[in-house]
Amino acid sequence: MTSVKCEATGVTNGRRDRVQDGRLERVVPKRLLGRLLATTMLIVPGLLLSSAPAALAQSAQGAGQESIQAGPVTFAIAPQSVDGALAAFSTATRIQVLSPGAVTQGVNSPGVSGSMTAREGLNRLLSGTGLAARFLNAETVTVERVAAGEAVLLDPVQVEGSRGATGPGALPPAYAGGQVARGGRIGALGNQDAMDVPFSITSYTAETIRNQQADTIADVLANDPAVRSSLGYGNFAESFVIRGFQLAGEDLSVDGLYGTAPRQIVATNMFERVEVLKGANAFLNGAAPSGSGIGGGVNLVPKRAEDDPLTRLTASYAMDSRLGLAADVGRRFGDAKQFGVRANAAVRGGDTAIDGEERRLTLGSLALDYRGERARVTLDVGTQTQRVERGRPVVYVGTFVPAVPSASQNYAQPWSYSRMRDTFGQIRAEYDLLPNLTAYGAFGLRSMREDGDYASPTITRPDGTGTVRRLTVPREDDTVTGQGGVRADLQTGPFRHQLNAGASALRTTNNNGFEFGATSAINLYTMVGLPRPATTSASGMVGDPPKVSESVLRSVYASDTVSILNDRVMVTAGLRQQNIQVRGYNRANGARTSDYDQSALTPVVGLVVKPVETLSLYANRIEGLAQGPTAPSTAVNSGEIFEPYRSVQYEVGGKLDFGSFGGALSLFQTTQPSGVTDPFTRVYSVSGEQRNRGIELMLYGEPVQGVRLLGGATFIDPELSDTGSAATEGKDAVGVPRHQFNANVEWDLPFLPASFPTVTVTGRMIHTGSQYLNTANTLKIPSWTRFDVGARMIADVQNRPVTIRAAVENVTDKAYWASASGGYLSQGSPLTAKLSVSVDF
């Protein structure tokens, strides 16, 4: 690739620049927010006045907000004032332009017309004006006056285009509106456009993460109508329910690789995207490490250095007193920018909106990458420490559902806490053996240490009376994971073949101990702090935690996607042979207590038909896979090991893409086996079944200039069958709402003067239907609806782009049981105000 420097008005031709439009999100809250309100009222008017001369414009084009248009743009901008011309330019290209009024006042532009690159168009607009454009970062360009006789060093012209990431590792671009991407990673098949695959996927972008001030993965997935979040069993882990089936935190993947994501709570700072693949995925991803993910999977995409330098500092506040500071720095080096470095660091800490609860985060990550003509290599390393003091726990119940406490009430004991430290890293490489043949491989490691005193109450009477017992668990996990394979793209007559074959392996060792404390009486509504209970029983608490289990997952897979008629008809078929091996060990003497070793073959068949360019119809049959059960001690066949659970999914659907607005509709059915003990013979067998049958709707994009929509609906019929009991036969599965709705709207205020900063107001509604707490369906929590509001603003402060975001989540301060997943109760968060200020240097 050739790089040329120019001193005239030339610009980079064909280079892929990245841009992420910002818009101010969230408004101030109504409860206990005098300090925040006062601060905001001081900051915002000052910025509005200081930036009044600035001209800010945004695009209505559907190319997505994450990338400056690399191809030709058709301009028709008449001669006029520079401010007006720059506003029209921004509308046509989605490039934000900051221009101090003193610089542009009284200056006219010659205009520009014709088809050319965005940079060439910008330079023609400024030709003869004495002004020059300079990119501050990957998102913003500023216009400055050039002193007489001063040479202007313009961006290099790259004659042959960008050497940006290509092939299966290249990220699909953002969709119109910038909130979601056009596709994502489809497991072993690599990154794909959503219109080309027979599966349902939604990829939330870094822009969505930043604009919503999403601290954790659960905050991001709150946008998805097919996903709901809860807490883990007795701890503070984020657990997810996708299409009615649980996805545990340890079953998230990073860049397509299981085993390297933090186990319980994952901060978003180091990730570019959060991708949700909805539906069973045993062929695509293999069996998940902990055996969940039957209804879908989540893949986390690490950040990478962009072509333009990035230095961003963000200060944040969340009520009641949680303060944070984050840095995001990216650079590329080399004559063709083939070497990239992206570093992220974050600290947050303080009291949350829940009374007495405190959370702290420390995070650091480093992403290195090389993109050559034939080779592409990425290295991601990071460490994250989360500490939760007096975290509000889950609630266990008996024969009734207790009334929900007030939204901010905490029923944790003062000595309860959890400290979670994860250190992880992975390397991934691709090499083009031939123009149509690529070899790839990945290898990862993770080391984890958790310590905690847990105290989840069990409520036994409607007045809130119950008991609480201390459980102390030190735990250490060590994981080694990897995969490798080849992809080929071949043409045989009228048929195109996308071939893929490979193997994967993962090994996790779990060491832990436990200590139970004495049981104490409590009341959920008037919780009194108790002394830390004395120990009543313990195991593995002396010295390092002993090894308790070891899991080894191995698989080989192969697939072929055959397409004809210029990819208008595509058929995918594949097989994955999976082996699951789990060994258990005695904490006291290290003796092996169990040995599970089973294999299964999981196929996939998918069809995509595109009758017109804007419509993609699809169907699939795919399976899920999880470790099979062992007969309990109460059964006459106690200890018998069963084959892995193989769930089966059938799905049909359609996807629409109108350029600026898109959507997807799917109908699915997933059946999951379950173990049942016959009440008469006492024989345990895998004969029960949970069948989730549903309809899913997703909408996204920018149908009207300045208005962005994101949301949808999910309807599920979660039926239990062959349960062996008349009390549970035909009933709804535990913790699965029959309907879920999401609606997220953003509006760029159009009536503000052109000299004012861009201001965006936002609103979000999340509705979840009622859920049963037991298989007999005698206990149920009511439906709930949460409303969030916000605003954001981008201003030019001393020639630097500053983004202010404010938000209020659960603006009505509604108290509600958010989830019954797992057969216990997780309470929704109270009204929570957030404020952040980001500055790019």
mmCIF file of C-alpha atoms in Angstrom, residues 242-536:
data_model
loop_
_atom_site.group_PDB
_atom_site.id
_atom_site.type_symbol
_atom_site.label_atom_id
_atom_site.label_comp_id
_atom_site.label_asym_id
_atom_site.label_seq_id
_atom_site.Cartn_x
_atom_site.Cartn_y
_atom_site.Cartn_z
ATOM 1 C CA ILE A 242 -32.536 -15.885 26.649
ATOM 2 C CA ARG A 243 -35.690 -17.225 25.033
ATOM 3 C CA GLY A 244 -36.655 -18.640 28.405
ATOM 4 C CA PHE A 245 -33.434 -20.590 29.106
ATOM 5 C CA GLN A 246 -30.672 -19.564 31.471
ATOM 6 C CA LEU A 247 -27.238 -18.368 30.352
ATOM 7 C CA ALA A 248 -24.695 -18.358 33.193
ATOM 8 C CA GLY A 249 -22.005 -15.695 33.408
ATOM 9 C CA GLU A 250 -19.185 -18.209 32.917
ATOM 10 C CA ASP A 251 -20.685 -19.209 29.559
ATOM 11 C CA LEU A 252 -20.012 -15.892 27.831
ATOM 12 C CA SER A 253 -17.412 -16.016 25.049
ATOM 13 C CA VAL A 254 -14.753 -13.450 24.126
ATOM 14 C CA ASP A 255 -14.032 -13.014 20.419
ATOM 15 C CA GLY A 256 -15.622 -16.412 19.805
ATOM 16 C CA LEU A 257 -13.645 -18.277 22.490
ATOM 17 C CA TYR A 258 -15.186 -19.781 25.636
ATOM 18 C CA GLY A 259 -13.358 -19.639 28.934
ATOM 19 C CA THR A 260 -11.676 -16.217 29.090
ATOM 20 C CA ALA A 261 -14.558 -13.950 30.161
ATOM 21 C CA PRO A 262 -14.763 -12.922 33.843
ATOM 22 C CA ARG A 263 -17.026 -15.375 35.635
ATOM 23 C CA GLN A 264 -19.606 -13.345 37.553
ATOM 24 C CA ILE A 265 -19.775 -9.666 36.603
ATOM 25 C CA VAL A 266 -18.249 -8.356 33.374
ATOM 26 C CA ALA A 267 -17.449 -4.658 33.004
ATOM 27 C CA THR A 268 -17.931 -3.174 29.539
ATOM 28 C CA ASN A 269 -14.876 -0.882 29.364
ATOM 29 C CA MET A 270 -12.671 -3.170 27.266
ATOM 30 C CA PHE A 271 -15.362 -4.302 24.821
ATOM 31 C CA GLU A 272 -16.390 -2.839 21.471
ATOM 32 C CA ARG A 273 -19.562 -4.863 21.073
ATOM 33 C CA VAL A 274 -21.905 -7.204 22.916
ATOM 34 C CA GLU A 275 -23.325 -9.763 20.479
ATOM 35 C CA VAL A 276 -26.413 -11.834 21.283
ATOM 36 C CA LEU A 277 -26.931 -15.009 19.246
ATOM 37 C CA LYS A 278 -30.483 -16.121 19.968
ATOM 38 C CA GLY A 279 -31.262 -19.804 19.925
ATOM 39 C CA ALA A 280 -29.521 -23.129 20.459
ATOM 40 C CA ASN A 281 -25.917 -23.102 19.227
ATOM 41 C CA ALA A 282 -24.105 -26.343 20.037
ATOM 42 C CA PHE A 283 -22.708 -26.655 16.521
ATOM 43 C CA LEU A 284 -21.733 -22.991 16.283
ATOM 44 C CA ASN A 285 -20.027 -22.636 19.678
ATOM 45 C CA GLY A 286 -19.794 -26.117 21.160
ATOM 46 C CA ALA A 287 -21.111 -27.032 24.586
ATOM 47 C CA ALA A 288 -20.856 -24.152 27.062
ATOM 48 C CA PRO A 289 -18.430 -24.710 29.986
ATOM 49 C CA SER A 290 -21.142 -24.779 32.677
ATOM 50 C CA GLY A 291 -23.824 -26.316 30.477
ATOM 51 C CA SER A 292 -26.148 -23.333 30.052
ATOM 52 C CA GLY A 293 -26.887 -21.285 26.929
ATOM 53 C CA ILE A 294 -29.616 -23.496 25.447
ATOM 54 C CA GLY A 295 -31.644 -20.419 24.476
ATOM 55 C CA GLY A 296 -28.741 -18.365 23.147
ATOM 56 C CA GLY A 297 -25.219 -17.119 23.693
ATOM 57 C CA VAL A 298 -23.390 -13.836 24.244
ATOM 58 C CA ASN A 299 -20.068 -12.967 22.618
ATOM 59 C CA LEU A 300 -17.925 -10.024 23.738
ATOM 60 C CA VAL A 301 -15.807 -8.249 21.110
ATOM 61 C CA PRO A 302 -12.631 -6.577 22.444
ATOM 62 C CA LYS A 303 -11.805 -3.027 21.395
ATOM 63 C CA ARG A 304 -9.197 -2.503 18.680
ATOM 64 C CA ALA A 305 -7.135 0.522 17.709
ATOM 65 C CA GLU A 306 -8.739 2.513 14.892
ATOM 66 C CA ASP A 307 -6.924 4.309 12.080
ATOM 67 C CA ASP A 308 -7.277 7.696 13.782
ATOM 68 C CA PRO A 309 -5.655 8.318 17.184
ATOM 69 C CA LEU A 310 -7.946 8.181 20.204
ATOM 70 C CA THR A 311 -7.427 9.597 23.689
ATOM 71 C CA ARG A 312 -10.658 9.742 25.684
ATOM 72 C CA LEU A 313 -11.110 10.452 29.391
ATOM 73 C CA THR A 314 -14.481 9.910 31.075
ATOM 74 C CA ALA A 315 -15.538 10.970 34.554
ATOM 75 C CA SER A 316 -18.773 9.493 35.888
ATOM 76 C CA TYR A 317 -21.167 9.705 38.807
ATOM 77 C CA ALA A 318 -23.969 7.352 39.808
ATOM 78 C CA MET A 319 -26.168 7.797 42.816
ATOM 79 C CA ASP A 320 -25.817 7.753 45.663
ATOM 80 C CA SER A 321 -22.062 8.426 45.595
ATOM 81 C CA ARG A 322 -20.401 6.136 43.080
ATOM 82 C CA LEU A 323 -17.625 8.005 41.263
ATOM 83 C CA GLY A 324 -15.568 6.738 38.374
ATOM 84 C CA LEU A 325 -12.748 7.613 36.006
ATOM 85 C CA ALA A 326 -11.945 5.782 32.763
ATOM 86 C CA ALA A 327 -9.312 6.200 30.052
ATOM 87 C CA ASP A 328 -9.430 4.802 26.520
ATOM 88 C CA VAL A 329 -6.336 5.255 24.337
ATOM 89 C CA GLY A 330 -5.731 3.865 20.865
ATOM 90 C CA ARG A 331 -2.917 4.284 18.314
ATOM 91 C CA ARG A 332 -1.789 2.642 15.080
ATOM 92 C CA PHE A 333 1.812 2.447 13.885
ATOM 93 C CA GLY A 334 3.693 1.411 10.771
ATOM 94 C CA ASP A 335 3.852 2.730 7.242
ATOM 95 C CA ALA A 336 0.445 1.180 6.533
ATOM 96 C CA LYS A 337 -0.784 1.400 10.130
ATOM 97 C CA GLN A 338 -0.473 -2.349 10.434
ATOM 98 C CA PHE A 339 0.291 -2.332 14.183
ATOM 99 C CA GLY A 340 -2.378 -1.309 16.672
ATOM 100 C CA VAL A 341 -2.484 -0.674 20.428
ATOM 101 C CA ARG A 342 -5.661 -0.053 22.451
ATOM 102 C CA ALA A 343 -5.505 0.389 26.233
ATOM 103 C CA ASN A 344 -8.375 0.812 28.680
ATOM 104 C CA ALA A 345 -8.292 1.538 32.397
ATOM 105 C CA ALA A 346 -11.154 2.228 34.778
ATOM 106 C CA VAL A 347 -11.836 2.712 38.470
ATOM 107 C CA ARG A 348 -15.282 3.105 40.006
ATOM 108 C CA GLY A 349 -16.408 3.002 43.583
ATOM 109 C CA GLY A 350 -18.932 4.198 46.123
ATOM 110 C CA ASP A 351 -22.455 3.659 47.412
ATOM 111 C CA THR A 352 -25.139 2.554 44.950
ATOM 112 C CA ALA A 353 -28.792 3.653 44.989
ATOM 113 C CA ILE A 354 -29.554 0.621 47.193
ATOM 114 C CA ASP A 355 -29.252 1.632 50.839
ATOM 115 C CA GLY A 356 -25.864 0.701 52.278
ATOM 116 C CA GLU A 357 -24.667 -1.225 49.205
ATOM 117 C CA GLU A 358 -21.187 -0.396 47.945
ATOM 118 C CA ARG A 359 -19.521 -1.549 44.723
ATOM 119 C CA ARG A 360 -15.982 -1.031 43.500
ATOM 120 C CA LEU A 361 -14.277 -1.839 40.198
ATOM 121 C CA THR A 362 -10.667 -1.786 39.068
ATOM 122 C CA LEU A 363 -9.963 -2.711 35.455
ATOM 123 C CA GLY A 364 -7.077 -2.637 33.035
ATOM 124 C CA SER A 365 -6.827 -4.103 29.533
ATOM 125 C CA LEU A 366 -4.464 -4.019 26.580
ATOM 126 C CA ALA A 367 -5.295 -5.015 23.005
ATOM 127 C CA LEU A 368 -2.523 -5.443 20.428
ATOM 128 C CA ASP A 369 -3.109 -6.310 16.802
ATOM 129 C CA TYR A 370 -1.279 -6.743 13.525
ATOM 130 C CA ARG A 371 -3.000 -6.616 10.155
ATOM 131 C CA GLY A 372 -0.817 -7.604 7.243
ATOM 132 C CA GLU A 373 -1.436 -8.550 3.666
ATOM 133 C CA ARG A 374 -1.955 -12.218 4.534
ATOM 134 C CA ALA A 375 -1.715 -12.459 8.320
ATOM 135 C CA ARG A 376 -3.851 -10.972 11.078
ATOM 136 C CA VAL A 377 -3.001 -11.376 14.764
ATOM 137 C CA THR A 378 -4.695 -10.049 17.904
ATOM 138 C CA LEU A 379 -3.624 -10.260 21.548
ATOM 139 C CA ASP A 380 -5.969 -9.272 24.379
ATOM 140 C CA VAL A 381 -4.983 -9.257 28.053
ATOM 141 C CA GLY A 382 -6.800 -7.804 31.013
ATOM 142 C CA THR A 383 -7.507 -7.904 34.701
ATOM 143 C CA GLN A 384 -10.692 -7.002 36.510
ATOM 144 C CA THR A 385 -11.489 -6.827 40.213
ATOM 145 C CA GLN A 386 -15.063 -6.356 41.403
ATOM 146 C CA ARG A 387 -15.901 -5.957 45.093
ATOM 147 C CA VAL A 388 -19.450 -5.818 46.437
ATOM 148 C CA GLU A 389 -19.974 -4.809 50.066
ATOM 149 C CA ARG A 390 -23.362 -5.525 51.624
ATOM 150 C CA GLY A 391 -24.852 -6.334 48.244
ATOM 151 C CA ARG A 392 -28.607 -6.802 48.230
ATOM 152 C CA PRO A 393 -29.046 -10.597 47.949
ATOM 153 C CA VAL A 394 -31.604 -12.845 46.311
ATOM 154 C CA VAL A 395 -34.556 -14.063 48.388
ATOM 155 C CA TYR A 396 -35.661 -17.682 48.874
ATOM 156 C CA VAL A 397 -39.282 -18.459 49.697
ATOM 157 C CA GLY A 398 -41.454 -21.334 50.856
ATOM 158 C CA THR A 399 -45.186 -21.529 50.151
ATOM 159 C CA PHE A 400 -45.921 -17.879 49.282
ATOM 160 C CA VAL A 401 -44.444 -14.854 47.493
ATOM 161 C CA PRO A 402 -43.606 -12.051 49.946
ATOM 162 C CA ALA A 403 -44.555 -8.462 49.190
ATOM 163 C CA VAL A 404 -41.678 -6.662 47.532
ATOM 164 C CA PRO A 405 -39.756 -4.291 49.853
ATOM 165 C CA SER A 406 -39.292 -0.629 48.927
ATOM 166 C CA ALA A 407 -37.161 -0.050 45.837
ATOM 167 C CA SER A 408 -34.007 1.052 47.661
ATOM 168 C CA GLN A 409 -34.323 -1.105 50.793
ATOM 169 C CA ASN A 410 -31.407 -3.406 51.525
ATOM 170 C CA TYR A 411 -31.833 -6.670 53.424
ATOM 171 C CA ALA A 412 -28.168 -7.669 53.372
ATOM 172 C CA GLN A 413 -26.138 -8.336 56.468
ATOM 173 C CA PRO A 414 -23.338 -5.808 57.200
ATOM 174 C CA TRP A 415 -20.629 -8.492 57.042
ATOM 175 C CA SER A 416 -21.674 -9.906 53.673
ATOM 176 C CA TYR A 417 -19.387 -9.206 50.720
ATOM 177 C CA SER A 418 -17.891 -10.670 47.564
ATOM 178 C CA ARG A 419 -14.522 -10.009 45.962
ATOM 179 C CA MET A 420 -14.011 -11.315 42.414
ATOM 180 C CA ARG A 421 -10.661 -11.008 40.632
ATOM 181 C CA ASP A 422 -10.188 -12.275 37.057
ATOM 182 C CA THR A 423 -7.011 -12.158 34.983
ATOM 183 C CA PHE A 424 -7.357 -13.274 31.386
ATOM 184 C CA GLY A 425 -5.760 -13.207 27.988
ATOM 185 C CA GLN A 426 -6.083 -14.712 24.543
ATOM 186 C CA ILE A 427 -4.287 -14.627 21.216
ATOM 187 C CA ARG A 428 -5.978 -15.154 17.861
ATOM 188 C CA ALA A 429 -4.371 -15.441 14.427
ATOM 189 C CA GLU A 430 -5.507 -15.858 10.826
ATOM 190 C CA TYR A 431 -3.294 -16.566 7.831
ATOM 191 C CA ASP A 432 -4.334 -16.645 4.195
ATOM 192 C CA LEU A 433 -2.699 -19.784 2.819
ATOM 193 C CA LEU A 434 -4.290 -18.976 -0.537
ATOM 194 C CA PRO A 435 -6.572 -16.152 -1.645
ATOM 195 C CA ASN A 436 -9.547 -18.373 -0.848
ATOM 196 C CA LEU A 437 -8.108 -20.511 1.973
ATOM 197 C CA THR A 438 -7.523 -19.228 5.523
ATOM 198 C CA ALA A 439 -6.124 -21.023 8.556
ATOM 199 C CA TYR A 440 -7.056 -19.689 11.989
ATOM 200 C CA GLY A 441 -6.317 -20.445 15.611
ATOM 201 C CA ALA A 442 -6.913 -19.048 19.087
ATOM 202 C CA PHE A 443 -5.521 -19.783 22.541
ATOM 203 C CA GLY A 444 -6.636 -18.346 25.881
ATOM 204 C CA LEU A 445 -6.024 -18.472 29.625
ATOM 205 C CA ARG A 446 -7.952 -17.263 32.654
ATOM 206 C CA SER A 447 -7.191 -17.304 36.363
ATOM 207 C CA MET A 448 -9.878 -16.376 38.868
ATOM 208 C CA ARG A 449 -10.091 -15.954 42.646
ATOM 209 C CA GLU A 450 -13.317 -15.279 44.525
ATOM 210 C CA ASP A 451 -13.867 -14.717 48.237
ATOM 211 C CA GLY A 452 -17.098 -13.903 49.965
ATOM 212 C CA ASP A 453 -19.485 -14.100 52.862
ATOM 213 C CA TYR A 454 -22.991 -14.656 51.485
ATOM 214 C CA ALA A 455 -26.286 -14.335 53.364
ATOM 215 C CA SER A 456 -29.453 -14.752 51.309
ATOM 216 C CA PRO A 457 -32.615 -14.731 53.461
ATOM 217 C CA THR A 458 -35.296 -17.425 53.364
ATOM 218 C CA ILE A 459 -38.747 -15.974 54.126
ATOM 219 C CA THR A 460 -41.167 -18.286 55.920
ATOM 220 C CA ARG A 461 -44.090 -16.006 56.887
ATOM 221 C CA PRO A 462 -46.020 -13.252 55.046
ATOM 222 C CA ASP A 463 -44.985 -10.657 57.635
ATOM 223 C CA GLY A 464 -41.374 -11.025 56.416
ATOM 224 C CA THR A 465 -40.158 -13.348 59.145
ATOM 225 C CA GLY A 466 -37.495 -15.773 58.054
ATOM 226 C CA THR A 467 -33.957 -16.967 58.578
ATOM 227 C CA VAL A 468 -30.506 -16.228 57.250
ATOM 228 C CA ARG A 469 -27.360 -18.317 57.330
ATOM 229 C CA ARG A 470 -23.786 -17.399 56.500
ATOM 230 C CA LEU A 471 -22.003 -19.198 53.672
ATOM 231 C CA THR A 472 -18.326 -18.450 53.114
ATOM 232 C CA VAL A 473 -16.802 -19.695 49.856
ATOM 233 C CA PRO A 474 -13.230 -19.171 48.677
ATOM 234 C CA ARG A 475 -12.910 -20.301 45.055
ATOM 235 C CA GLU A 476 -10.178 -20.479 42.431
ATOM 236 C CA ASP A 477 -10.630 -21.370 38.751
ATOM 237 C CA ASP A 478 -7.952 -21.923 36.127
ATOM 238 C CA THR A 479 -8.956 -22.279 32.485
ATOM 239 C CA VAL A 480 -7.031 -23.158 29.349
ATOM 240 C CA THR A 481 -8.923 -22.929 26.067
ATOM 241 C CA GLY A 482 -8.236 -22.982 22.347
ATOM 242 C CA GLN A 483 -9.522 -23.638 18.860
ATOM 243 C CA GLY A 484 -8.142 -23.959 15.362
ATOM 244 C CA GLY A 485 -9.315 -24.663 11.853
ATOM 245 C CA VAL A 486 -9.477 -23.679 8.217
ATOM 246 C CA ARG A 487 -11.996 -21.805 6.077
ATOM 247 C CA ALA A 488 -12.245 -21.992 2.314
ATOM 248 C CA ASP A 489 -14.339 -20.114 -0.235
ATOM 249 C CA LEU A 490 -14.640 -22.117 -3.482
ATOM 250 C CA GLN A 491 -16.616 -21.856 -6.689
ATOM 251 C CA THR A 492 -17.729 -25.044 -8.476
ATOM 252 C CA GLY A 493 -19.805 -24.207 -11.492
ATOM 253 C CA PRO A 494 -22.859 -22.224 -10.370
ATOM 254 C CA PHE A 495 -22.284 -23.178 -6.697
ATOM 255 C CA ARG A 496 -20.284 -21.254 -4.145
ATOM 256 C CA HIS A 497 -18.992 -23.252 -1.166
ATOM 257 C CA GLN A 498 -17.956 -21.698 2.153
ATOM 258 C CA LEU A 499 -16.228 -24.583 3.885
ATOM 259 C CA ASN A 500 -15.199 -24.628 7.516
ATOM 260 C CA ALA A 501 -13.508 -27.329 9.608
ATOM 261 C CA GLY A 502 -11.774 -27.234 12.957
ATOM 262 C CA ALA A 503 -11.409 -28.404 16.537
ATOM 263 C CA SER A 504 -11.771 -26.845 19.983
ATOM 264 C CA ALA A 505 -10.787 -27.783 23.528
ATOM 265 C CA LEU A 506 -11.288 -26.299 26.992
ATOM 266 C CA ARG A 507 -10.063 -27.386 30.410
ATOM 267 C CA THR A 508 -11.210 -25.820 33.692
ATOM 268 C CA THR A 509 -10.068 -26.726 37.186
ATOM 269 C CA ASN A 510 -12.213 -25.591 40.115
ATOM 270 C CA ASN A 511 -10.778 -25.382 43.643
ATOM 271 C CA ASN A 512 -13.021 -24.290 46.484
ATOM 272 C CA GLY A 513 -13.896 -24.668 50.142
ATOM 273 C CA PHE A 514 -16.956 -23.771 52.188
ATOM 274 C CA GLU A 515 -17.957 -22.727 55.670
ATOM 275 C CA PHE A 516 -21.494 -22.546 57.058
ATOM 276 C CA GLY A 517 -22.454 -20.271 59.920
ATOM 277 C CA ALA A 518 -25.248 -20.575 62.436
ATOM 278 C CA THR A 519 -28.821 -19.786 61.349
ATOM 279 C CA SER A 520 -30.386 -16.574 62.691
ATOM 280 C CA ALA A 521 -33.912 -15.168 62.680
ATOM 281 C CA ILE A 522 -34.511 -12.034 60.581
ATOM 282 C CA ASN A 523 -37.287 -9.971 59.036
ATOM 283 C CA LEU A 524 -37.138 -8.967 55.381
ATOM 284 C CA TYR A 525 -38.790 -5.580 55.961
ATOM 285 C CA THR A 526 -36.978 -4.578 59.145
ATOM 286 C CA MET A 527 -33.604 -6.154 58.652
ATOM 287 C CA VAL A 528 -31.315 -5.834 61.662
ATOM 288 C CA GLY A 529 -27.565 -6.203 61.373
ATOM 289 C CA LEU A 530 -26.362 -9.325 63.187
ATOM 290 C CA PRO A 531 -22.881 -10.289 64.333
ATOM 291 C CA ARG A 532 -21.086 -12.564 61.877
ATOM 292 C CA PRO A 533 -22.408 -16.040 62.832
ATOM 293 C CA ALA A 534 -20.060 -18.631 64.274
ATOM 294 C CA THR A 535 -19.024 -21.537 62.071
ATOM 295 C CA THR A 536 -21.084 -24.720 62.322
#
